[in-house]
Amino acid sequence: MNETSSAPVARTTAPHATPAPAKAPEPRHQAGAGSAGRPTTGQSFLDILQRQGVLAVLILVIVGASFKYPAFHSLDNARGVTVQASFLAVVALGMTMVIITGGIDLSVGSVFALGGVLAAWASQYGFLPALLVPLVVCSAIGLLNGFLIARAGMAPFIVTLATLLGARGLLLSLTDEGGTTYLVPKDSAFADLGQGAVWGFGYPLLIALVLFGIGGLVLQRTSFGQSIFAVGGSSDAATLMGLPVARTKIIVYTLSGLLAGLAGALSAARLTSGVTIVGVGMELDAISAVVIGGTLLVGGAGSISGTLWGVLLLAVIQNLINQIGTLNSSYQSVVSGGFLIVVVVAQRYLSRNRRTT
């Protein structure tokens, strides 16, 4: 009988293995990029075309109109066109930031009109009330939009449509259903803000240019501007990155309301009255200018300079229609709509090519 050896078997307990750190994913080259990650010539051309195509169209329209109508390129006409465009430009500046975040603000037309009425009403108390009252009230409307969208999770279209109706209703209640028109004292400092000029160019234009310069710096040179692009690109990804998504949206909508109110106040100062019928459809003009300028409606991409060119293109088209003389102003909507369709189709085509190049 064989004995089974009873020698103890030594057991070794393996220590708990520390999991190896996850390997970082390899960076993916942009579609159409070369081996070093640099965009190809075709990719760069498509990018430039998407961002600056509206500028090329604007230059072509101006050159063609100048040859056809000699009065078109006069300095007086340029001053008139740019001053009239400055009010829409200020509104479109706020709309640009909203759309880059992937949102929309339909209330700016009514807020613009409300700001003008409030400024005209408050102008009897001096310059500061005439400027501050519309800014405070219109900023509060924008803040409400941002809070409901960012905190309550409501759809931007529904929220801003509701405040569009609310602002217009408040405007009508302040003016007795449009029966009362508040006038700005013509010799007041507030009236000078709308009618004054430097080298023939009105203060509203200069204010708009300064605001666009500040807006461009904010978008391109600050962390807040990068947050705006990140939120528009993907809110979920921005949240995972630790970015303040809700706060960014609230600030953007508040700025949109503030700028719409400021534009309304400047308009009232220039017209020396709070006109109740202005601003109807202005939200659509602002959206058109922003999209024509190259900002994507889905968010995540856009530029302040593109919006400026888009505003000027719409203003030049309106002026050109006036120069023709045989067309009424309603044709501007037809032309603007046509440009908008062409730009949206072109953006879709360019985006598809950038993915497949």
mmCIF file of C-alpha atoms in Angstrom:
data_model
loop_
_atom_site.group_PDB
_atom_site.id
_atom_site.type_symbol
_atom_site.label_atom_id
_atom_site.label_comp_id
_atom_site.label_asym_id
_atom_site.label_seq_id
_atom_site.Cartn_x
_atom_site.Cartn_y
_atom_site.Cartn_z
ATOM 1 C CA MET A 1 0.000 0.000 0.000
ATOM 2 C CA ASN A 2 1.519 3.138 -1.143
ATOM 3 C CA GLU A 3 1.478 5.999 1.220
ATOM 4 C CA THR A 4 0.389 9.266 -0.019
ATOM 5 C CA SER A 5 2.888 11.892 0.856
ATOM 6 C CA SER A 6 1.553 14.260 3.437
ATOM 7 C CA ALA A 7 4.115 16.898 2.800
ATOM 8 C CA PRO A 8 2.424 20.264 2.962
ATOM 9 C CA VAL A 9 1.985 22.039 -0.289
ATOM 10 C CA ALA A 10 3.142 25.603 -0.166
ATOM 11 C CA ARG A 11 0.478 28.076 -1.295
ATOM 12 C CA THR A 12 1.280 31.481 -2.525
ATOM 13 C CA THR A 13 -1.312 34.181 -2.569
ATOM 14 C CA ALA A 14 -0.931 36.480 -5.499
ATOM 15 C CA PRO A 15 -1.164 40.108 -4.501
ATOM 16 C CA HIS A 16 -4.085 42.085 -5.879
ATOM 17 C CA ALA A 17 -3.007 43.230 -9.299
ATOM 18 C CA THR A 18 -3.377 46.925 -9.953
ATOM 19 C CA PRO A 19 -5.225 47.414 -13.228
ATOM 20 C CA ALA A 20 -3.115 48.916 -15.911
ATOM 21 C CA PRO A 21 -4.045 52.457 -16.759
ATOM 22 C CA ALA A 22 -6.306 52.780 -19.756
ATOM 23 C CA LYS A 23 -4.450 53.649 -22.830
ATOM 24 C CA ALA A 24 -5.326 57.057 -24.154
ATOM 25 C CA PRO A 25 -7.134 56.874 -27.458
ATOM 26 C CA GLU A 26 -5.134 57.719 -30.473
ATOM 27 C CA PRO A 27 -5.937 61.173 -31.757
ATOM 28 C CA ARG A 28 -8.134 61.056 -34.772
ATOM 29 C CA HIS A 29 -7.211 63.258 -37.663
ATOM 30 C CA GLN A 30 -9.777 65.619 -38.978
ATOM 31 C CA ALA A 31 -11.510 64.398 -42.092
ATOM 32 C CA GLY A 32 -9.532 65.446 -45.071
ATOM 33 C CA ALA A 33 -6.385 66.091 -43.058
ATOM 34 C CA GLY A 34 -2.953 64.977 -44.041
ATOM 35 C CA SER A 35 -0.790 62.580 -42.119
ATOM 36 C CA ALA A 36 0.375 65.316 -39.778
ATOM 37 C CA GLY A 37 -3.218 66.311 -38.895
ATOM 38 C CA ARG A 38 -3.111 69.431 -40.995
ATOM 39 C CA PRO A 39 -6.160 70.163 -43.165
ATOM 40 C CA THR A 40 -5.726 69.607 -46.849
ATOM 41 C CA THR A 41 -6.071 72.378 -49.398
ATOM 42 C CA GLY A 42 -9.610 71.296 -50.236
ATOM 43 C CA GLN A 43 -10.560 71.212 -46.563
ATOM 44 C CA SER A 44 -9.164 74.702 -45.994
ATOM 45 C CA PHE A 45 -11.001 76.031 -49.030
ATOM 46 C CA LEU A 46 -14.324 74.622 -47.799
ATOM 47 C CA ASP A 47 -13.754 76.141 -44.357
ATOM 48 C CA ILE A 48 -12.979 79.569 -45.814
ATOM 49 C CA LEU A 49 -15.960 79.349 -48.173
ATOM 50 C CA GLN A 50 -18.310 78.543 -45.301
ATOM 51 C CA ARG A 51 -16.981 81.372 -43.109
ATOM 52 C CA GLN A 52 -16.338 84.126 -45.658
ATOM 53 C CA GLY A 53 -18.616 83.275 -48.579
ATOM 54 C CA VAL A 54 -21.113 85.928 -47.483
ATOM 55 C CA LEU A 55 -18.389 88.583 -47.624
ATOM 56 C CA ALA A 56 -17.626 87.670 -51.232
ATOM 57 C CA VAL A 57 -21.320 87.898 -52.106
ATOM 58 C CA LEU A 58 -21.580 91.264 -50.330
ATOM 59 C CA ILE A 59 -18.641 92.670 -52.290
ATOM 60 C CA LEU A 60 -20.072 91.416 -55.597
ATOM 61 C CA VAL A 61 -23.476 92.962 -54.868
ATOM 62 C CA ILE A 62 -21.927 96.306 -53.891
ATOM 63 C CA VAL A 63 -19.688 96.433 -56.979
ATOM 64 C CA GLY A 64 -22.513 95.462 -59.321
ATOM 65 C CA ALA A 65 -24.964 97.945 -57.778
ATOM 66 C CA SER A 66 -22.369 100.727 -57.921
ATOM 67 C CA PHE A 67 -21.985 100.303 -61.685
ATOM 68 C CA LYS A 68 -25.735 100.131 -62.244
ATOM 69 C CA TYR A 69 -26.793 102.952 -59.900
ATOM 70 C CA PRO A 70 -24.226 105.765 -59.451
ATOM 71 C CA ALA A 71 -25.981 107.108 -56.346
ATOM 72 C CA PHE A 72 -25.577 103.742 -54.647
ATOM 73 C CA HIS A 73 -21.891 104.133 -53.807
ATOM 74 C CA SER A 74 -22.178 107.718 -52.573
ATOM 75 C CA LEU A 75 -20.981 108.499 -49.059
ATOM 76 C CA ASP A 76 -24.402 109.762 -47.990
ATOM 77 C CA ASN A 77 -26.020 106.527 -49.090
ATOM 78 C CA ALA A 78 -23.384 104.492 -47.258
ATOM 79 C CA ARG A 79 -24.040 106.457 -44.085
ATOM 80 C CA GLY A 80 -27.765 105.885 -44.347
ATOM 81 C CA VAL A 81 -27.430 102.165 -45.017
ATOM 82 C CA THR A 82 -25.010 101.526 -42.174
ATOM 83 C CA VAL A 83 -26.982 103.492 -39.592
ATOM 84 C CA GLN A 84 -30.210 101.694 -40.473
ATOM 85 C CA ALA A 85 -28.374 98.360 -40.293
ATOM 86 C CA SER A 86 -26.848 99.122 -36.884
ATOM 87 C CA PHE A 87 -30.080 98.363 -34.952
ATOM 88 C CA LEU A 88 -30.470 94.938 -36.544
ATOM 89 C CA ALA A 89 -26.737 94.349 -36.061
ATOM 90 C CA VAL A 90 -26.964 94.838 -32.291
ATOM 91 C CA VAL A 91 -29.902 92.417 -32.096
ATOM 92 C CA ALA A 92 -28.144 89.892 -34.362
ATOM 93 C CA LEU A 93 -25.040 89.999 -32.163
ATOM 94 C CA GLY A 94 -26.980 88.530 -29.257
ATOM 95 C CA MET A 95 -28.738 86.098 -31.584
ATOM 96 C CA THR A 96 -25.366 84.832 -32.815
ATOM 97 C CA MET A 97 -24.325 83.719 -29.345
ATOM 98 C CA VAL A 98 -27.709 82.097 -28.744
ATOM 99 C CA ILE A 99 -27.611 80.122 -31.983
ATOM 100 C CA ILE A 100 -24.004 79.016 -31.409
ATOM 101 C CA THR A 101 -25.200 77.369 -28.180
ATOM 102 C CA GLY A 102 -27.781 75.480 -30.236
ATOM 103 C CA GLY A 103 -30.716 77.654 -29.138
ATOM 104 C CA ILE A 104 -33.023 80.236 -30.656
ATOM 105 C CA ASP A 105 -34.545 83.489 -29.411
ATOM 106 C CA LEU A 106 -37.839 84.459 -31.035
ATOM 107 C CA SER A 107 -38.558 87.214 -28.518
ATOM 108 C CA VAL A 108 -35.995 89.780 -29.711
ATOM 109 C CA GLY A 109 -38.370 91.624 -32.054
ATOM 110 C CA SER A 110 -40.924 92.281 -29.316
ATOM 111 C CA VAL A 111 -38.176 93.028 -26.798
ATOM 112 C CA PHE A 112 -36.686 95.517 -29.272
ATOM 113 C CA ALA A 113 -40.018 97.349 -29.557
ATOM 114 C CA LEU A 114 -40.556 97.225 -25.791
ATOM 115 C CA GLY A 115 -37.093 98.675 -25.197
ATOM 116 C CA GLY A 116 -37.883 101.585 -27.491
ATOM 117 C CA VAL A 117 -41.154 102.395 -25.737
ATOM 118 C CA LEU A 118 -39.576 102.159 -22.284
ATOM 119 C CA ALA A 119 -36.685 104.386 -23.352
ATOM 120 C CA ALA A 120 -39.019 107.023 -24.789
ATOM 121 C CA TRP A 121 -41.181 106.944 -21.652
ATOM 122 C CA ALA A 122 -38.192 107.220 -19.317
ATOM 123 C CA SER A 123 -36.478 109.946 -21.371
ATOM 124 C CA GLN A 124 -38.585 112.568 -19.622
ATOM 125 C CA TYR A 125 -36.623 111.795 -16.458
ATOM 126 C CA GLY A 126 -33.185 112.185 -18.026
ATOM 127 C CA PHE A 127 -30.493 110.367 -19.976
ATOM 128 C CA LEU A 128 -29.664 107.601 -17.497
ATOM 129 C CA PRO A 129 -33.271 106.467 -16.869
ATOM 130 C CA ALA A 130 -33.895 106.447 -20.620
ATOM 131 C CA LEU A 131 -30.957 104.101 -21.094
ATOM 132 C CA LEU A 132 -31.109 101.983 -17.947
ATOM 133 C CA VAL A 133 -34.847 101.234 -17.740
ATOM 134 C CA PRO A 134 -35.033 99.348 -21.070
ATOM 135 C CA LEU A 135 -31.749 97.564 -20.354
ATOM 136 C CA VAL A 136 -32.923 96.323 -16.958
ATOM 137 C CA VAL A 137 -36.384 95.227 -18.115
ATOM 138 C CA CYS A 138 -35.184 93.579 -21.327
ATOM 139 C CA SER A 139 -32.326 91.848 -19.514
ATOM 140 C CA ALA A 140 -34.886 90.449 -17.062
ATOM 141 C CA ILE A 141 -36.856 88.994 -19.977
ATOM 142 C CA GLY A 142 -33.687 87.404 -21.334
ATOM 143 C CA LEU A 143 -32.846 86.082 -17.873
ATOM 144 C CA LEU A 144 -36.293 84.495 -17.659
ATOM 145 C CA ASN A 145 -35.732 82.850 -21.045
ATOM 146 C CA GLY A 146 -32.367 81.505 -19.973
ATOM 147 C CA PHE A 147 -33.604 80.208 -16.625
ATOM 148 C CA LEU A 148 -36.563 78.348 -18.114
ATOM 149 C CA ILE A 149 -34.417 76.854 -20.880
ATOM 150 C CA ALA A 150 -31.323 75.979 -18.842
ATOM 151 C CA ARG A 151 -32.821 75.104 -15.447
ATOM 152 C CA ALA A 152 -36.336 73.935 -16.259
ATOM 153 C CA GLY A 153 -35.269 72.146 -19.434
ATOM 154 C CA MET A 154 -37.931 73.739 -21.610
ATOM 155 C CA ALA A 155 -37.588 74.048 -25.381
ATOM 156 C CA PRO A 156 -36.097 77.395 -26.523
ATOM 157 C CA PHE A 157 -38.694 77.719 -29.273
ATOM 158 C CA ILE A 158 -41.629 77.488 -26.851
ATOM 159 C CA VAL A 159 -40.088 79.676 -24.155
ATOM 160 C CA THR A 160 -39.046 82.512 -26.436
ATOM 161 C CA LEU A 161 -42.340 82.341 -28.347
ATOM 162 C CA ALA A 162 -44.136 82.855 -25.027
ATOM 163 C CA THR A 163 -41.941 85.836 -24.094
ATOM 164 C CA LEU A 164 -42.426 87.243 -27.603
ATOM 165 C CA LEU A 165 -46.154 87.377 -26.910
ATOM 166 C CA GLY A 166 -45.620 88.565 -23.347
ATOM 167 C CA ALA A 167 -43.308 91.423 -24.305
ATOM 168 C CA ARG A 168 -45.658 92.544 -27.064
ATOM 169 C CA GLY A 169 -48.581 92.421 -24.629
ATOM 170 C CA LEU A 170 -46.666 94.493 -22.069
ATOM 171 C CA LEU A 171 -45.820 96.975 -24.815
ATOM 172 C CA LEU A 172 -49.485 97.343 -25.773
ATOM 173 C CA SER A 173 -50.575 97.764 -22.171
ATOM 174 C CA LEU A 174 -48.033 100.549 -21.648
ATOM 175 C CA THR A 175 -49.223 102.397 -24.738
ATOM 176 C CA ASP A 176 -53.004 101.900 -24.305
ATOM 177 C CA GLU A 177 -53.188 99.389 -27.172
ATOM 178 C CA GLY A 178 -50.930 101.597 -29.271
ATOM 179 C CA GLY A 179 -52.984 104.717 -28.765
ATOM 180 C CA THR A 180 -50.274 106.541 -26.792
ATOM 181 C CA THR A 181 -46.903 107.408 -28.289
ATOM 182 C CA TYR A 182 -44.167 108.570 -25.933
ATOM 183 C CA LEU A 183 -41.883 111.245 -27.352
ATOM 184 C CA VAL A 184 -38.217 111.836 -26.662
ATOM 185 C CA PRO A 185 -37.349 115.527 -26.042
ATOM 186 C CA LYS A 186 -35.525 116.600 -29.201
ATOM 187 C CA ASP A 187 -33.006 118.739 -27.322
ATOM 188 C CA SER A 188 -32.132 116.020 -24.810
ATOM 189 C CA ALA A 189 -28.823 114.175 -24.500
ATOM 190 C CA PHE A 190 -30.665 110.922 -25.159
ATOM 191 C CA ALA A 191 -31.853 112.189 -28.546
ATOM 192 C CA ASP A 192 -28.254 113.108 -29.357
ATOM 193 C CA LEU A 193 -27.288 109.490 -28.714
ATOM 194 C CA GLY A 194 -29.448 108.403 -31.630
ATOM 195 C CA GLN A 195 -28.979 111.371 -33.947
ATOM 196 C CA GLY A 196 -25.407 112.461 -33.253
ATOM 197 C CA ALA A 197 -22.597 111.551 -35.623
ATOM 198 C CA VAL A 198 -18.835 111.435 -36.001
ATOM 199 C CA TRP A 199 -17.600 112.270 -39.518
ATOM 200 C CA GLY A 200 -21.157 111.807 -40.680
ATOM 201 C CA PHE A 201 -21.489 108.280 -39.275
ATOM 202 C CA GLY A 202 -24.126 108.023 -36.560
ATOM 203 C CA TYR A 203 -23.480 107.026 -32.978
ATOM 204 C CA PRO A 204 -25.639 103.868 -33.315
ATOM 205 C CA LEU A 205 -23.243 102.575 -35.974
ATOM 206 C CA LEU A 206 -20.197 103.294 -33.837
ATOM 207 C CA ILE A 207 -21.814 101.620 -30.830
ATOM 208 C CA ALA A 208 -22.636 98.562 -32.942
ATOM 209 C CA LEU A 209 -19.046 98.304 -34.199
ATOM 210 C CA VAL A 210 -17.664 98.549 -30.665
ATOM 211 C CA LEU A 211 -20.069 95.855 -29.476
ATOM 212 C CA PHE A 212 -19.098 93.590 -32.361
ATOM 213 C CA GLY A 213 -15.428 94.073 -31.511
ATOM 214 C CA ILE A 214 -16.088 93.147 -27.891
ATOM 215 C CA GLY A 215 -18.234 90.187 -28.957
ATOM 216 C CA GLY A 216 -15.511 88.878 -31.238
ATOM 217 C CA LEU A 217 -12.937 89.072 -28.461
ATOM 218 C CA VAL A 218 -15.264 87.331 -26.015
ATOM 219 C CA LEU A 219 -15.980 84.457 -28.387
ATOM 220 C CA GLN A 220 -12.409 83.902 -29.544
ATOM 221 C CA ARG A 221 -10.246 84.940 -26.615
ATOM 222 C CA THR A 222 -12.087 84.017 -23.420
ATOM 223 C CA SER A 223 -13.022 80.801 -21.658
ATOM 224 C CA PHE A 224 -16.658 81.907 -21.705
ATOM 225 C CA GLY A 225 -16.552 82.111 -25.483
ATOM 226 C CA GLN A 226 -15.088 78.625 -25.708
ATOM 227 C CA SER A 227 -17.834 77.400 -23.379
ATOM 228 C CA ILE A 228 -20.420 78.810 -25.791
ATOM 229 C CA PHE A 229 -18.952 76.782 -28.663
ATOM 230 C CA ALA A 230 -18.624 73.667 -26.494
ATOM 231 C CA VAL A 231 -22.231 73.843 -25.308
ATOM 232 C CA GLY A 232 -23.426 74.215 -28.880
ATOM 233 C CA GLY A 233 -21.266 71.326 -30.036
ATOM 234 C CA SER A 234 -22.614 68.948 -27.388
ATOM 235 C CA SER A 235 -24.197 69.855 -24.068
ATOM 236 C CA ASP A 236 -23.558 66.370 -22.685
ATOM 237 C CA ALA A 237 -19.882 66.486 -23.603
ATOM 238 C CA ALA A 238 -19.576 69.987 -22.153
ATOM 239 C CA THR A 239 -21.113 68.747 -18.897
ATOM 240 C CA LEU A 240 -18.641 65.854 -18.730
ATOM 241 C CA MET A 241 -15.833 68.353 -19.260
ATOM 242 C CA GLY A 242 -17.019 70.242 -16.197
ATOM 243 C CA LEU A 243 -18.205 73.320 -18.071
ATOM 244 C CA PRO A 244 -21.043 75.392 -16.572
ATOM 245 C CA VAL A 245 -23.613 74.555 -19.241
ATOM 246 C CA ALA A 246 -26.677 76.002 -17.497
ATOM 247 C CA ARG A 247 -24.897 79.183 -16.485
ATOM 248 C CA THR A 248 -23.568 79.682 -20.013
ATOM 249 C CA LYS A 249 -27.056 79.413 -21.503
ATOM 250 C CA ILE A 250 -28.529 81.783 -18.919
ATOM 251 C CA ILE A 251 -25.864 84.411 -19.605
ATOM 252 C CA VAL A 252 -26.277 84.095 -23.382
ATOM 253 C CA TYR A 253 -30.053 84.581 -23.293
ATOM 254 C CA THR A 254 -29.678 87.451 -20.843
ATOM 255 C CA LEU A 255 -27.227 89.133 -23.222
ATOM 256 C CA SER A 256 -29.646 88.609 -26.097
ATOM 257 C CA GLY A 257 -32.397 90.402 -24.195
ATOM 258 C CA LEU A 258 -30.018 93.159 -23.113
ATOM 259 C CA LEU A 259 -28.790 93.819 -26.655
ATOM 260 C CA ALA A 260 -32.324 93.785 -28.074
ATOM 261 C CA GLY A 261 -33.350 96.340 -25.452
ATOM 262 C CA LEU A 262 -30.304 98.475 -26.215
ATOM 263 C CA ALA A 263 -31.083 98.406 -29.937
ATOM 264 C CA GLY A 264 -34.655 99.451 -29.183
ATOM 265 C CA ALA A 265 -33.451 102.331 -27.013
ATOM 266 C CA LEU A 266 -31.085 103.529 -29.748
ATOM 267 C CA SER A 267 -33.901 103.339 -32.285
ATOM 268 C CA ALA A 268 -36.179 105.406 -30.047
ATOM 269 C CA ALA A 269 -33.415 107.985 -29.585
ATOM 270 C CA ARG A 270 -33.004 108.282 -33.346
ATOM 271 C CA LEU A 271 -36.748 108.470 -34.075
ATOM 272 C CA THR A 272 -37.362 110.610 -30.939
ATOM 273 C CA SER A 273 -40.373 108.443 -30.141
ATOM 274 C CA GLY A 274 -41.322 105.004 -28.938
ATOM 275 C CA VAL A 275 -42.956 103.495 -32.005
ATOM 276 C CA THR A 276 -45.154 100.544 -31.115
ATOM 277 C CA ILE A 277 -45.233 98.835 -34.529
ATOM 278 C CA VAL A 278 -41.466 98.403 -34.948
ATOM 279 C CA GLY A 279 -39.756 95.066 -34.438
ATOM 280 C CA VAL A 280 -42.431 92.946 -36.095
ATOM 281 C CA GLY A 281 -40.546 90.127 -37.805
ATOM 282 C CA MET A 282 -37.200 91.455 -36.623
ATOM 283 C CA GLU A 283 -36.378 88.123 -35.007
ATOM 284 C CA LEU A 284 -36.564 86.491 -38.444
ATOM 285 C CA ASP A 285 -34.274 89.130 -39.942
ATOM 286 C CA ALA A 286 -31.787 88.572 -37.137
ATOM 287 C CA ILE A 287 -31.860 84.800 -37.589
ATOM 288 C CA SER A 288 -31.456 85.228 -41.352
ATOM 289 C CA ALA A 289 -28.447 87.513 -40.916
ATOM 290 C CA VAL A 290 -26.804 85.098 -38.479
ATOM 291 C CA VAL A 291 -27.346 82.023 -40.651
ATOM 292 C CA ILE A 292 -26.367 83.822 -43.867
ATOM 293 C CA GLY A 293 -23.200 84.846 -42.034
ATOM 294 C CA GLY A 294 -22.199 81.195 -41.648
ATOM 295 C CA THR A 295 -23.399 80.302 -38.156
ATOM 296 C CA LEU A 296 -24.875 76.808 -38.074
ATOM 297 C CA LEU A 297 -28.440 76.504 -36.801
ATOM 298 C CA VAL A 298 -27.528 73.275 -35.030
ATOM 299 C CA GLY A 299 -24.958 75.189 -32.965
ATOM 300 C CA GLY A 300 -21.287 74.739 -32.247
ATOM 301 C CA ALA A 301 -19.931 76.916 -35.079
ATOM 302 C CA GLY A 302 -20.213 80.543 -36.090
ATOM 303 C CA SER A 303 -18.507 83.906 -36.101
ATOM 304 C CA ILE A 304 -19.249 87.485 -35.153
ATOM 305 C CA SER A 305 -17.718 88.855 -38.356
ATOM 306 C CA GLY A 306 -19.935 86.601 -40.471
ATOM 307 C CA THR A 307 -23.011 87.996 -38.748
ATOM 308 C CA LEU A 308 -21.839 91.536 -39.484
ATOM 309 C CA TRP A 309 -21.482 90.719 -43.191
ATOM 310 C CA GLY A 310 -24.892 89.062 -43.152
ATOM 311 C CA VAL A 311 -26.524 92.157 -41.649
ATOM 312 C CA LEU A 312 -24.841 94.417 -44.195
ATOM 313 C CA LEU A 313 -25.886 92.142 -47.053
ATOM 314 C CA LEU A 314 -29.549 92.354 -46.013
ATOM 315 C CA ALA A 315 -29.261 96.139 -45.631
ATOM 316 C CA VAL A 316 -27.618 96.509 -49.049
ATOM 317 C CA ILE A 317 -30.346 94.394 -50.651
ATOM 318 C CA GLN A 318 -33.016 96.605 -49.091
ATOM 319 C CA ASN A 319 -31.250 99.744 -50.300
ATOM 320 C CA LEU A 320 -30.793 98.272 -53.762
ATOM 321 C CA ILE A 321 -34.534 97.554 -53.945
ATOM 322 C CA ASN A 322 -35.145 101.194 -53.043
ATOM 323 C CA GLN A 323 -32.716 102.272 -55.769
ATOM 324 C CA ILE A 324 -34.575 100.250 -58.374
ATOM 325 C CA GLY A 325 -37.744 102.132 -57.542
ATOM 326 C CA THR A 326 -40.173 99.800 -59.311
ATOM 327 C CA LEU A 327 -40.124 97.233 -56.477
ATOM 328 C CA ASN A 328 -41.686 97.670 -53.068
ATOM 329 C CA SER A 329 -40.028 96.794 -49.780
ATOM 330 C CA SER A 330 -41.808 93.447 -49.513
ATOM 331 C CA TYR A 331 -39.389 92.089 -52.107
ATOM 332 C CA GLN A 332 -36.670 92.251 -49.480
ATOM 333 C CA SER A 333 -38.343 89.373 -47.663
ATOM 334 C CA VAL A 334 -38.425 87.371 -50.887
ATOM 335 C CA VAL A 335 -34.741 87.986 -51.576
ATOM 336 C CA SER A 336 -33.740 87.394 -47.956
ATOM 337 C CA GLY A 337 -35.658 84.125 -47.919
ATOM 338 C CA GLY A 338 -33.968 83.056 -51.123
ATOM 339 C CA PHE A 339 -30.529 83.844 -49.715
ATOM 340 C CA LEU A 340 -31.385 81.927 -46.541
ATOM 341 C CA ILE A 341 -32.403 78.813 -48.452
ATOM 342 C CA VAL A 342 -29.266 78.941 -50.596
ATOM 343 C CA VAL A 343 -27.018 79.368 -47.549
ATOM 344 C CA VAL A 344 -28.632 76.534 -45.565
ATOM 345 C CA VAL A 345 -28.353 74.181 -48.549
ATOM 346 C CA ALA A 346 -24.734 75.265 -49.086
ATOM 347 C CA GLN A 347 -23.920 74.684 -45.410
ATOM 348 C CA ARG A 348 -25.371 71.192 -45.589
ATOM 349 C CA TYR A 349 -23.402 70.460 -48.751
ATOM 350 C CA LEU A 350 -20.153 71.808 -47.302
ATOM 351 C CA SER A 351 -20.594 69.893 -44.052
ATOM 352 C CA ARG A 352 -21.204 66.678 -45.955
ATOM 353 C CA ASN A 353 -18.114 67.242 -48.104
ATOM 354 C CA ARG A 354 -15.978 67.940 -45.023
ATOM 355 C CA ARG A 355 -17.035 64.593 -43.540
ATOM 356 C CA THR A 356 -16.348 62.644 -46.714
ATOM 357 C CA THR A 357 -13.230 64.445 -47.968
#
